[in-house]
GROMACS .gro file of C-alpha atoms in nm:
model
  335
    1UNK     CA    1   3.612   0.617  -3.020
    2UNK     CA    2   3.317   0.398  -3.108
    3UNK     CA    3   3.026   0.462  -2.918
    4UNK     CA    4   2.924   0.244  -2.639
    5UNK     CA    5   2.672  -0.055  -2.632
    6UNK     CA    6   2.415  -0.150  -2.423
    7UNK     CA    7   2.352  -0.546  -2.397
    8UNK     CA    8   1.965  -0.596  -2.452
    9UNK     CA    9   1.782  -0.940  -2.505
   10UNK     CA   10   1.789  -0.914  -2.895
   11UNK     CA   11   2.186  -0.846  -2.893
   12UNK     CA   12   2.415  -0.544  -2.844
   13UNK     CA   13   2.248  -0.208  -2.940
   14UNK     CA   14   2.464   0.128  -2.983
   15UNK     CA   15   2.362   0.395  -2.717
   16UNK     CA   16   2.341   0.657  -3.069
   17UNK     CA   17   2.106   0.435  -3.165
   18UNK     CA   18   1.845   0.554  -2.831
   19UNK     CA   19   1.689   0.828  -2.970
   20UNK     CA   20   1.358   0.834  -2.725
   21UNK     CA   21   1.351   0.810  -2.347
   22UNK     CA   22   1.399   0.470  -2.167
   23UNK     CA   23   1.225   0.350  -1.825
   24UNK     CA   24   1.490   0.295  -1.550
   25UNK     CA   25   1.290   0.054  -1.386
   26UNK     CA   26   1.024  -0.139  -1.499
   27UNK     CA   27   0.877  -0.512  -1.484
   28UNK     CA   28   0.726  -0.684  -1.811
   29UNK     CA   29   0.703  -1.038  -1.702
   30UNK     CA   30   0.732  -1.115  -1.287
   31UNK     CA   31   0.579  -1.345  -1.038
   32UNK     CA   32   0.587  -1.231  -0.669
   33UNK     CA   33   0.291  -1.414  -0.541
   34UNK     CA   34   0.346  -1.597  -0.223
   35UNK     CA   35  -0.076  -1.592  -0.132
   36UNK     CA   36  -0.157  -1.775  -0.414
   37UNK     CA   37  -0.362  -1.470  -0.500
   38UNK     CA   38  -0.224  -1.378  -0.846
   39UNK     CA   39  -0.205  -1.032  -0.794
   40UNK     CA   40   0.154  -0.965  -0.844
   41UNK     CA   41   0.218  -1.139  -1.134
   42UNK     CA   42   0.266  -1.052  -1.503
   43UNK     CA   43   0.218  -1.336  -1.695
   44UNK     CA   44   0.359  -1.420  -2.033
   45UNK     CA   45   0.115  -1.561  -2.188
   46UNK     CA   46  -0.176  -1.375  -2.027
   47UNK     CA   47  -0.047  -1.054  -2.017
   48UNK     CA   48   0.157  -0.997  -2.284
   49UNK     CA   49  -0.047  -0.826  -2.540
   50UNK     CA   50  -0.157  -0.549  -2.271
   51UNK     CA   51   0.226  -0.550  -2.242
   52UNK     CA   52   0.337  -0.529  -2.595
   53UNK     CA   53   0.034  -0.290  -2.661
   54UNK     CA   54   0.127  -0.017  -2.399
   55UNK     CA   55   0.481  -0.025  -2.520
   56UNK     CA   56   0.415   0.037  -2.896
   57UNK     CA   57   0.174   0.327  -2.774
   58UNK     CA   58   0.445   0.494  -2.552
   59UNK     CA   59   0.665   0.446  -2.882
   60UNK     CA   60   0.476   0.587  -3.122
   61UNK     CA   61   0.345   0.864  -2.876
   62UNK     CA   62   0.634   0.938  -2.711
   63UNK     CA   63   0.919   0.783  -2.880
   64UNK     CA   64   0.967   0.532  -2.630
   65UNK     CA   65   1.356   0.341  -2.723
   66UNK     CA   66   1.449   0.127  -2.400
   67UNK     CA   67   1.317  -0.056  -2.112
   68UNK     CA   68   1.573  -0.168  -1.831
   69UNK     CA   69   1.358  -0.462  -1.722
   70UNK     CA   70   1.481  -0.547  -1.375
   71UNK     CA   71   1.272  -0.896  -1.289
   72UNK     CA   72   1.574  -1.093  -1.158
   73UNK     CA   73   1.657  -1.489  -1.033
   74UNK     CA   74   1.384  -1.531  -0.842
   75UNK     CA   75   1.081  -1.320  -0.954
   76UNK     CA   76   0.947  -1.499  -1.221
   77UNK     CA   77   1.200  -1.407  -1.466
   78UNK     CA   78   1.113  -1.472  -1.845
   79UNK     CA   79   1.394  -1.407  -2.120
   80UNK     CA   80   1.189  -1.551  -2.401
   81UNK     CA   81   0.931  -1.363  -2.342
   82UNK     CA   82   1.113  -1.028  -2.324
   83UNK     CA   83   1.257  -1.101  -2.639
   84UNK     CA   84   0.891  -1.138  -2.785
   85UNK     CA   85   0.793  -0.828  -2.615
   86UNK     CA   86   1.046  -0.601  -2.789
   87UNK     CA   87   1.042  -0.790  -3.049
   88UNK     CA   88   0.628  -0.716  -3.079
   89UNK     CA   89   0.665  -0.358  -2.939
   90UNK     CA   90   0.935  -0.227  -3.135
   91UNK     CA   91   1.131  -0.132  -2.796
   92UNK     CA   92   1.479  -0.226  -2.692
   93UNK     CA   93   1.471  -0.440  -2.375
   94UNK     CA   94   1.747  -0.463  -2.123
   95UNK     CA   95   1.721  -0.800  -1.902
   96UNK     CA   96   1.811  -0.875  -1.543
   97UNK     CA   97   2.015  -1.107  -1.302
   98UNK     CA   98   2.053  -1.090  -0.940
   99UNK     CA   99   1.835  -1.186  -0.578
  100UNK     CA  100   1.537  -0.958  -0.509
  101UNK     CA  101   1.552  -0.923  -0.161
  102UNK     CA  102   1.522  -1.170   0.128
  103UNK     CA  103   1.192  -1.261   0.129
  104UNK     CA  104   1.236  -1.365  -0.229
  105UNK     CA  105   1.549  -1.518  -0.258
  106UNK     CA  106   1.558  -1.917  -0.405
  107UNK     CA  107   1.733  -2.154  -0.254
  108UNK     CA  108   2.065  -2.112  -0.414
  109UNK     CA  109   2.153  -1.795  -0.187
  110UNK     CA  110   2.105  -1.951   0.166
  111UNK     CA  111   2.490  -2.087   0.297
  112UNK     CA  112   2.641  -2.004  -0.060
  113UNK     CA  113   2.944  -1.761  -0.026
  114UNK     CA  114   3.003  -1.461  -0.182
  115UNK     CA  115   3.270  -1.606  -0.419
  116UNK     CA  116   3.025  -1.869  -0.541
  117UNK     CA  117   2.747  -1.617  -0.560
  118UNK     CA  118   2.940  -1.402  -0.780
  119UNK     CA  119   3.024  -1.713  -1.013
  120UNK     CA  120   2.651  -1.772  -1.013
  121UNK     CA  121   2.621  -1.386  -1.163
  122UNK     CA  122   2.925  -1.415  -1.423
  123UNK     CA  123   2.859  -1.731  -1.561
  124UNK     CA  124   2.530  -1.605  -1.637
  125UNK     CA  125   2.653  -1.244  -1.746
  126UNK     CA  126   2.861  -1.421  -1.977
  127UNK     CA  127   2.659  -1.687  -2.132
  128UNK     CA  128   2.339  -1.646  -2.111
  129UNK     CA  129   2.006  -1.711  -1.889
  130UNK     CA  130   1.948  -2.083  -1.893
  131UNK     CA  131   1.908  -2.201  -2.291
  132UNK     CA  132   1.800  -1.915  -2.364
  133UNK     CA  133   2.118  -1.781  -2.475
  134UNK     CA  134   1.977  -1.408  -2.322
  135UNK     CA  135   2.252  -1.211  -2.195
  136UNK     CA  136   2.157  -0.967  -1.858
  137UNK     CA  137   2.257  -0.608  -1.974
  138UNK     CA  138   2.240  -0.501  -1.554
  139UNK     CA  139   2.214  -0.636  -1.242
  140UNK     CA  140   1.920  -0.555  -1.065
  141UNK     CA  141   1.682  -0.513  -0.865
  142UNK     CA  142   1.926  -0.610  -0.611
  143UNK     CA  143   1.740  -0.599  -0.258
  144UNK     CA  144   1.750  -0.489   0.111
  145UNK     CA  145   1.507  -0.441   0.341
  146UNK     CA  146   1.540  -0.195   0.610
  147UNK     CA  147   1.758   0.016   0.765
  148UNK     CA  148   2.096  -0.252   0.671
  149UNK     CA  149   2.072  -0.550   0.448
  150UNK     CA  150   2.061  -0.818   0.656
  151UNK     CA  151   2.353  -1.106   0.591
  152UNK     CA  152   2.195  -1.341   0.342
  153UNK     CA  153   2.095  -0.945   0.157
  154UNK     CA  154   2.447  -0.842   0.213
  155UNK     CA  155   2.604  -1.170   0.059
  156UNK     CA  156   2.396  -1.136  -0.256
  157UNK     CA  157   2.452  -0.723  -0.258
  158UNK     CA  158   2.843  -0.816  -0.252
  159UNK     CA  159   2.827  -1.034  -0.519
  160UNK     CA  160   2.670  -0.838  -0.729
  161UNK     CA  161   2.871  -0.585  -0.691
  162UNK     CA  162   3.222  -0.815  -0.736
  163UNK     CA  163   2.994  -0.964  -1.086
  164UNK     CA  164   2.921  -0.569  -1.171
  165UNK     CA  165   3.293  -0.529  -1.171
  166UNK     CA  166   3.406  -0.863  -1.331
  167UNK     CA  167   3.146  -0.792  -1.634
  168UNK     CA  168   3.126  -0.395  -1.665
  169UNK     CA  169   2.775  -0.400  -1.600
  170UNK     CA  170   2.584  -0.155  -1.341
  171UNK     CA  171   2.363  -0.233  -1.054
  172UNK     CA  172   2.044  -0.123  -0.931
  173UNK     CA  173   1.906  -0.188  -0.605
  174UNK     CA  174   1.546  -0.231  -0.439
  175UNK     CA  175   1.523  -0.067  -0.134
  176UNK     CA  176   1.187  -0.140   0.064
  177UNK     CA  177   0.979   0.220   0.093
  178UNK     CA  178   1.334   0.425   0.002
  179UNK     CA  179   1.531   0.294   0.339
  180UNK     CA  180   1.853   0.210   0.332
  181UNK     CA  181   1.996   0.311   0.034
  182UNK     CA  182   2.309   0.434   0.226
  183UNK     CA  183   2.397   0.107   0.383
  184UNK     CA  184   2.360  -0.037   0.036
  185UNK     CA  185   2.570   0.234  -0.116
  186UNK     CA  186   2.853   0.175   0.155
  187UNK     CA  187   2.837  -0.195   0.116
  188UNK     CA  188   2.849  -0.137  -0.264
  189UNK     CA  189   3.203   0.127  -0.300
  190UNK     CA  190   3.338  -0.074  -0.028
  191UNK     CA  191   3.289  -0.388  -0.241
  192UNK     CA  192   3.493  -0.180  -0.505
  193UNK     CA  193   3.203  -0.082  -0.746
  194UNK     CA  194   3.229   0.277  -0.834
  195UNK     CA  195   2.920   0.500  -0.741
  196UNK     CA  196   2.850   0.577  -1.073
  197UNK     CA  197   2.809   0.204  -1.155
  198UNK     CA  198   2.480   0.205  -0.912
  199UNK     CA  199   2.139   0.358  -0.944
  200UNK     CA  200   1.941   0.302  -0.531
  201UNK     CA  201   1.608   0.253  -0.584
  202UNK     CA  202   1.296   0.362  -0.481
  203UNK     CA  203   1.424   0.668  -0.305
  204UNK     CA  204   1.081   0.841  -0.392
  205UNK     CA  205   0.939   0.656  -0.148
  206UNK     CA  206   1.176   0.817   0.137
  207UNK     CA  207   1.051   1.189   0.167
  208UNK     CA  208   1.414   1.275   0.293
  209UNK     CA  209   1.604   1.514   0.034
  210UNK     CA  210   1.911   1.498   0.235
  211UNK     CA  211   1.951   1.148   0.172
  212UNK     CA  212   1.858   1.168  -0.167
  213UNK     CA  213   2.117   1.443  -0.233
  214UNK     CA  214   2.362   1.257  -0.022
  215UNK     CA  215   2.364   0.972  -0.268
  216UNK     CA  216   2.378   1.207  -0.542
  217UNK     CA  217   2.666   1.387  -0.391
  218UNK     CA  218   2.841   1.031  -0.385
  219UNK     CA  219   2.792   1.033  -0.764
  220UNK     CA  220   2.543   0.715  -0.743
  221UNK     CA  221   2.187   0.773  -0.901
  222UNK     CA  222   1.839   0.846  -0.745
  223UNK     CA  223   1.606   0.596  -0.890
  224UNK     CA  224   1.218   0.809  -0.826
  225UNK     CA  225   1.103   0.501  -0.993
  226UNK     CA  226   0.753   0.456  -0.837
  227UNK     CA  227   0.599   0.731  -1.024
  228UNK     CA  228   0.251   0.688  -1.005
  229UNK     CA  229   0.248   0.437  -0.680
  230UNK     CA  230  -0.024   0.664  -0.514
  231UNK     CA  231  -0.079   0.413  -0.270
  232UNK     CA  232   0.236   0.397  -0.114
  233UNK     CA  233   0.346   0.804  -0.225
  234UNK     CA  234   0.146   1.063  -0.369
  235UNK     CA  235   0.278   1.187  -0.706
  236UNK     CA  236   0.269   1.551  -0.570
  237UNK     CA  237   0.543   1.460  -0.264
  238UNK     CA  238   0.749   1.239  -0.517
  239UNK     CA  239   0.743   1.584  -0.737
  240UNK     CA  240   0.847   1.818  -0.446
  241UNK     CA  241   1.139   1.579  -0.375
  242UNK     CA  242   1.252   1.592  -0.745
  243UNK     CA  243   1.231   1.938  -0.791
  244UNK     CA  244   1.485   1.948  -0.456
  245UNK     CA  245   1.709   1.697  -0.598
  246UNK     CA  246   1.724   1.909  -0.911
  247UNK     CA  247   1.754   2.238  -0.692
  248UNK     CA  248   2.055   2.101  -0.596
  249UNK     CA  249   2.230   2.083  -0.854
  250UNK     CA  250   2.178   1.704  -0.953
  251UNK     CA  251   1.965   1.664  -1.218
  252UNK     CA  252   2.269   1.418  -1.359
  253UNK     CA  253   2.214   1.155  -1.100
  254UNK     CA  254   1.800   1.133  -1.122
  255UNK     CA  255   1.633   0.765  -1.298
  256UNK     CA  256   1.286   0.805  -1.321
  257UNK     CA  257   1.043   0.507  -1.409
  258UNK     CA  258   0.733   0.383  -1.251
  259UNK     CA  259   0.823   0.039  -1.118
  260UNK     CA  260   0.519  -0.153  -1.280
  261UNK     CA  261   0.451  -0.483  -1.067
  262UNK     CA  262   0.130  -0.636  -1.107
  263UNK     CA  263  -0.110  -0.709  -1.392
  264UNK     CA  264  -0.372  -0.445  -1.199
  265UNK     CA  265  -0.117  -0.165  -1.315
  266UNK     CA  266  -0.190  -0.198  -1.670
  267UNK     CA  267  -0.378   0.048  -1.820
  268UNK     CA  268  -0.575  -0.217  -1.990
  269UNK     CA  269  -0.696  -0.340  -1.629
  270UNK     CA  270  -0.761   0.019  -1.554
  271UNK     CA  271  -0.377   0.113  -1.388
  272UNK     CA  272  -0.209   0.380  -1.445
  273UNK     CA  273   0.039   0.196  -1.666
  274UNK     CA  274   0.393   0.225  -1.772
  275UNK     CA  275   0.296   0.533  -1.945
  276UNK     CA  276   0.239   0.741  -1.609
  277UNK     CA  277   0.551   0.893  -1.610
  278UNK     CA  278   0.470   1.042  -1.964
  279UNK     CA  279   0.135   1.143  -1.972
  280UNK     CA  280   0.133   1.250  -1.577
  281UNK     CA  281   0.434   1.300  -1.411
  282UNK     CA  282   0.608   1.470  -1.608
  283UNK     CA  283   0.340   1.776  -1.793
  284UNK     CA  284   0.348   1.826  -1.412
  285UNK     CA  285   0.746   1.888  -1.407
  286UNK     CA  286   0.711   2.063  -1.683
  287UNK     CA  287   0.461   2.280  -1.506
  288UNK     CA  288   0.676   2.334  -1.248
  289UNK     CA  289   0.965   2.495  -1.464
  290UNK     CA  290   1.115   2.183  -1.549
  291UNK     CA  291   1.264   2.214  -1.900
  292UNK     CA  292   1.273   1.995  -2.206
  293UNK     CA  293   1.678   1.917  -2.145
  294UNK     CA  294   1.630   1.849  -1.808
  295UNK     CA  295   1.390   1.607  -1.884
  296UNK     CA  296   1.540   1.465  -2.157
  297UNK     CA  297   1.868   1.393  -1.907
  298UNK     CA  298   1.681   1.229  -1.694
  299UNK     CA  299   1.461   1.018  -1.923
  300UNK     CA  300   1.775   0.932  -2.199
  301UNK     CA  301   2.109   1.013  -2.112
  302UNK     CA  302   2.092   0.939  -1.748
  303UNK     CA  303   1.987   0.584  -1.768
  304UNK     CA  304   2.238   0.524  -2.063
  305UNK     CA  305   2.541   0.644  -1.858
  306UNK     CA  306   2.409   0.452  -1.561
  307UNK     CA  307   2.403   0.146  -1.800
  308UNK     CA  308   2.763   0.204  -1.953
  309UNK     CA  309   2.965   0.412  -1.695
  310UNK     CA  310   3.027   0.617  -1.984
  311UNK     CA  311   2.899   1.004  -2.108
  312UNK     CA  312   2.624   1.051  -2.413
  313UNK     CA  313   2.943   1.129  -2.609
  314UNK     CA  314   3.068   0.756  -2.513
  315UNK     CA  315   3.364   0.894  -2.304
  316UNK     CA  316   3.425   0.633  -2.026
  317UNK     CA  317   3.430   0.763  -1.691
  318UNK     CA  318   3.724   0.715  -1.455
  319UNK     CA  319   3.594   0.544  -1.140
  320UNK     CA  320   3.687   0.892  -0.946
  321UNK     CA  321   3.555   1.121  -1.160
  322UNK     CA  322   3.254   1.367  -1.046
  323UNK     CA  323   3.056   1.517  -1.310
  324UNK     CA  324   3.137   1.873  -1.414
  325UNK     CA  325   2.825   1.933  -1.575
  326UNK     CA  326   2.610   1.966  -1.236
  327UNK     CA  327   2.280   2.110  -1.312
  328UNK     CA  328   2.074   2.297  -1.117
  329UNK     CA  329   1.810   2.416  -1.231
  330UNK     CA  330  -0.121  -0.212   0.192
  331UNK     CA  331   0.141  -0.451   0.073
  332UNK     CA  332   0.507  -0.291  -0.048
  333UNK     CA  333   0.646  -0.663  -0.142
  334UNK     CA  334   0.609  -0.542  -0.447
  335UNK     CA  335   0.814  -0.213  -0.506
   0.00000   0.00000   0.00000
């Protein structure tokens, strides 16, 4: 059986061909400013080279291969210039469609129903963002905001997850500060998407491991893809909540990344940059007993399988199969 293939802004790319670790959840070009004060943007043209230059580093460093980029309808989404910035970086970019939550949804999502919503999603799955013939390789970062999504959330979260299933691609999710990624899982299965088709984001932000192991249980993944947000969680908490995740027994449903969302992040402006999770995070994992496999799961193979449904071996997953290789071992519009 041929090996699976990710979709990725410069074409279809063979998951043998990731070597290096991939970021579950990042942002390289984005615009979430509603103040007008230009702090959560990215820019394409003025940002880019930071951008590009932190990538290549992280590649040469740390061998660096993917990038699920998950700036969606919306958020200042870019295609061109993603395809410049792998191009330029040498890294493998995966690109985006979806709604963002509420707050940030365009116009297009207010009376529209879920069928048309979901023909909104395919079309574009299928041919391509606007001209510029881009394909999305994920849906994401599909958004809620507290406890339930409300309906306009819920419309968009159930069309995304009938576009997942039409198209074979997986969904993330945004949840605001880590709640209510239950009510987004439940809307999700009951929609028909499989749990191993969805990664719920942001769950280091909700210092409650028996959510996150609930979710795990359900075989969705735990996006801890803040890393490095000290602001909103200190890295030490978001560690003590991975180590429990991994504790029990699910190191094979953990996405790590570190959610980069405004120029200020970049190491070149003095942020902690996309590189956080590399240089930071995880010598302190490893500190804590965390091994070289384990961290290599989480960093390559995990966000593969989440992307294809399938093992590293490129064995499709049934949508009930559970995984028999359990291990054990301020302003938040932006997350």
């Amino acid at each position: 059986m041929d090996p699976p293939r990710l979709t990725t802004v410069a074409g279809p790319l063979s998951v043998s061909a990731v070597r290096g670790p991939a970021l579950a959840h990042e942002h390289l070009v984005l615009d979430l400013d509603r103040t007008g004060d230009g702090a959560a943007v990215l820019e394409a043209g003025r940002h880019r080279s930071a951008v590009v230059a932190e990538l290549a580093a992280l590649r040469s460093e740390f061998g660096l291969a993917l990038v699920i980029e998950l700036t969606c309808r919306g958020m200042g989404r870019d295609p061109r210039a993603l395809v410049r910035i792998a191009e330029e970086s040498g890294v493998a970019v995966v690109a985006a469609t979806g709604w963002y939550y509420e707050p940030f949804h365009p116009r297009e999502t207010g009376e529209a129903s879920v069928a048309r919503l979901t023909e909104i999603l395919v079309r574009e799955i299928e041919d391509g963002i606007g001209a510029s013939g881009v394909r999305p390789g994920v849906l994401g970062e599909i958004g809620s905001h507290g406890g339930r999504p409300s309906g306009r959330e819920s419309r968009a979260l159930l069309a995304s997850a009938h576009a997942a299933r039409a198209t074979g691609l997986s969904l993330a999710t945004h949840t605001q500060l880590g709640r209510g990624g239950l009510a987004q899982l439940e809307l999700l299965t009951g929609a028909g998407l499989p749990p191993h088709r969805i990664s719920i984001g942001h769950q280091d932000l909700l210092d409650d491991p028996g959510v996150h192991r609930e979710l795990a249980a359900s075989g969705a993944y735990v996006a801890f893809d803040t890393v490095g947000k000290e602001r909103y969680q200190s890295d030490d908490t978001r560690l003590r909540l991975l180590l429990a995740l991994l504790d029990a027994g699910h190191a094979d449903r953990a996405l790590l990344s570190c959610d980069i969302s405004r120029h200020s992040y970049l190491t070149a402006e003095g942020g902690q940059g996309y590189g956080h999770l590399f240089r930071s995070f995880l010598p302190e994992a490893r500190a804590a007993g965390v091994d070289d496999g384990l961290i290599d799961l989480m960093t390559r193979r995990n966000p593969l399988r989440f992307l294809t449904g399938a093992d590293t071996d490129g064995n499709p997953r049934t949508d009930t199969e559970t995984d028999t290789a359990r291990l054990t071992g301020t302003d938040a519009e932006e997350i």
